[in-house]
């Protein structure tokens, strides 16, 4: 078993993404806390908008619950949009969101190391907040490049190694995980620092952008909602967000609690 839950194949294909509930709760907690930083899905669509031919074919690799896919569909109006993920539950959530919005798209269940797609099929591909689940992200980037037509654009998105490091200190201070500050970053395999190096193994990088996102959690209950969704820590005792909030109120300084994350976007092409 990997020390990093995001690289633990059993977890990634099991409890982490067997259903959509964890991502829903995590996203809700972060969105409620965000005080600075653009919506990443909007930024991705903006980065692609000026680079695509009419009626493009667009791939959303590791689509999750379909947040980015929905923005791609509504902003870019592609001739064909293909959303790919390894989780059947997340693909169902994506299909439902796209259907509800009246956006035409197809969904494909697949591992991003082995995409069941033809060579040179797409004008653009997005891989946002997913490649850090790979112990060999360059392999996944090579697959993405294989699926792009010459001149096709990829947007690869990840976070910095120190994203949300403030939580490490809060969890340790509350006595919930004595090793919280020593646990590896969830983003250690594919992060802001190695994004350029990995992208250039198969693509030509045109630009890399880094954006700081700031989150302010108003009280212990709000912080507990987020911490209950992260697999990084070995939090004890168990009992869910309500029990966690009670411990945080007792052991931490008065709120609010602030955390930061750097989100990095690489724009690259297949020559």
mmCIF file of N, CA and C in Angstrom, residues 132 157-163 187-197 208-211 261-265:
data_model
loop_
_atom_site.group_PDB
_atom_site.id
_atom_site.type_symbol
_atom_site.label_atom_id
_atom_site.label_comp_id
_atom_site.label_asym_id
_atom_site.label_seq_id
_atom_site.Cartn_x
_atom_site.Cartn_y
_atom_site.Cartn_z
ATOM 1 N N UNK A 132 -2.268 13.375 -10.717
ATOM 2 C CA UNK A 132 -1.537 13.063 -9.477
ATOM 3 C C UNK A 132 -1.993 11.739 -8.875
ATOM 4 N N UNK A 157 -3.766 20.326 -15.598
ATOM 5 C CA UNK A 157 -3.981 21.147 -14.408
ATOM 6 C C UNK A 157 -3.676 20.338 -13.159
ATOM 7 N N UNK A 158 -2.952 20.959 -12.228
ATOM 8 C CA UNK A 158 -2.633 20.298 -10.976
ATOM 9 C C UNK A 158 -2.462 21.343 -9.874
ATOM 10 N N UNK A 159 -1.980 20.905 -8.724
ATOM 11 C CA UNK A 159 -1.795 21.796 -7.580
ATOM 12 C C UNK A 159 -0.359 21.703 -7.075
ATOM 13 N N UNK A 160 0.014 22.654 -6.245
ATOM 14 C CA UNK A 160 1.362 22.669 -5.681
ATOM 15 C C UNK A 160 1.484 21.653 -4.553
ATOM 16 N N UNK A 161 2.722 21.255 -4.299
ATOM 17 C CA UNK A 161 2.980 20.308 -3.214
ATOM 18 C C UNK A 161 2.485 20.810 -1.871
ATOM 19 N N UNK A 162 2.576 22.122 -1.645
ATOM 20 C CA UNK A 162 2.208 22.674 -0.339
ATOM 21 C C UNK A 162 0.756 23.143 -0.275
ATOM 22 N N UNK A 163 -0.060 22.752 -1.238
ATOM 23 C CA UNK A 163 -1.474 23.131 -1.176
ATOM 24 C C UNK A 163 -2.119 22.589 0.097
ATOM 25 N N UNK A 187 -0.315 15.498 -3.796
ATOM 26 C CA UNK A 187 -0.005 15.865 -5.179
ATOM 27 C C UNK A 187 1.444 15.566 -5.547
ATOM 28 N N UNK A 188 2.105 14.694 -4.807
ATOM 29 C CA UNK A 188 3.541 14.506 -4.952
ATOM 30 C C UNK A 188 3.976 13.956 -6.308
ATOM 31 N N UNK A 189 3.120 13.217 -7.005
ATOM 32 C CA UNK A 189 3.554 12.618 -8.267
ATOM 33 C C UNK A 189 3.428 13.584 -9.446
ATOM 34 N N UNK A 190 2.527 14.551 -9.342
ATOM 35 C CA UNK A 190 2.290 15.492 -10.446
ATOM 36 C C UNK A 190 1.841 16.808 -9.844
ATOM 37 N N UNK A 191 2.731 17.778 -9.802
ATOM 38 C CA UNK A 191 2.470 19.005 -9.062
ATOM 39 C C UNK A 191 3.037 20.208 -9.805
ATOM 40 N N UNK A 192 2.829 21.373 -9.256
ATOM 41 C CA UNK A 192 3.268 22.607 -9.910
ATOM 42 C C UNK A 192 4.748 22.595 -10.243
ATOM 43 N N UNK A 193 5.544 21.983 -9.391
ATOM 44 C CA UNK A 193 6.992 21.996 -9.565
ATOM 45 C C UNK A 193 7.502 21.095 -10.670
ATOM 46 N N UNK A 194 6.806 19.980 -10.955
ATOM 47 C CA UNK A 194 7.285 19.076 -12.020
ATOM 48 C C UNK A 194 6.354 19.064 -13.235
ATOM 49 N N UNK A 195 5.363 19.945 -13.239
ATOM 50 C CA UNK A 195 4.392 20.006 -14.330
ATOM 51 C C UNK A 195 5.070 20.206 -15.685
ATOM 52 N N UNK A 196 5.971 21.161 -15.767
ATOM 53 C CA UNK A 196 6.647 21.445 -17.041
ATOM 54 C C UNK A 196 7.482 20.250 -17.496
ATOM 55 N N UNK A 197 8.239 19.693 -16.573
ATOM 56 C CA UNK A 197 9.120 18.561 -16.907
ATOM 57 C C UNK A 197 8.324 17.378 -17.446
ATOM 58 N N UNK A 208 2.712 28.175 -18.886
ATOM 59 C CA UNK A 208 2.291 27.642 -17.594
ATOM 60 C C UNK A 208 1.852 28.811 -16.721
ATOM 61 N N UNK A 209 0.677 28.690 -16.133
ATOM 62 C CA UNK A 209 0.138 29.723 -15.268
ATOM 63 C C UNK A 209 -0.079 29.159 -13.870
ATOM 64 N N UNK A 210 0.231 29.968 -12.876
ATOM 65 C CA UNK A 210 0.011 29.583 -11.487
ATOM 66 C C UNK A 210 -0.954 30.583 -10.857
ATOM 67 N N UNK A 211 -1.981 30.088 -10.198
ATOM 68 C CA UNK A 211 -2.961 30.945 -9.536
ATOM 69 C C UNK A 211 -3.088 30.538 -8.075
ATOM 70 N N UNK A 261 -3.944 27.249 -1.740
ATOM 71 C CA UNK A 261 -3.572 26.248 -2.730
ATOM 72 C C UNK A 261 -3.135 26.961 -3.999
ATOM 73 N N UNK A 262 -2.041 26.499 -4.600
ATOM 74 C CA UNK A 262 -1.640 26.991 -5.915
ATOM 75 C C UNK A 262 -2.162 26.035 -6.971
ATOM 76 N N UNK A 263 -2.930 26.564 -7.913
ATOM 77 C CA UNK A 263 -3.431 25.772 -9.032
ATOM 78 C C UNK A 263 -2.623 26.158 -10.264
ATOM 79 N N UNK A 264 -2.071 25.162 -10.942
ATOM 80 C CA UNK A 264 -1.174 25.412 -12.085
ATOM 81 C C UNK A 264 -1.767 24.811 -13.359
ATOM 82 N N UNK A 265 -1.702 25.600 -14.424
ATOM 83 C CA UNK A 265 -2.252 25.227 -15.734
ATOM 84 C C UNK A 265 -1.140 25.220 -16.763
#
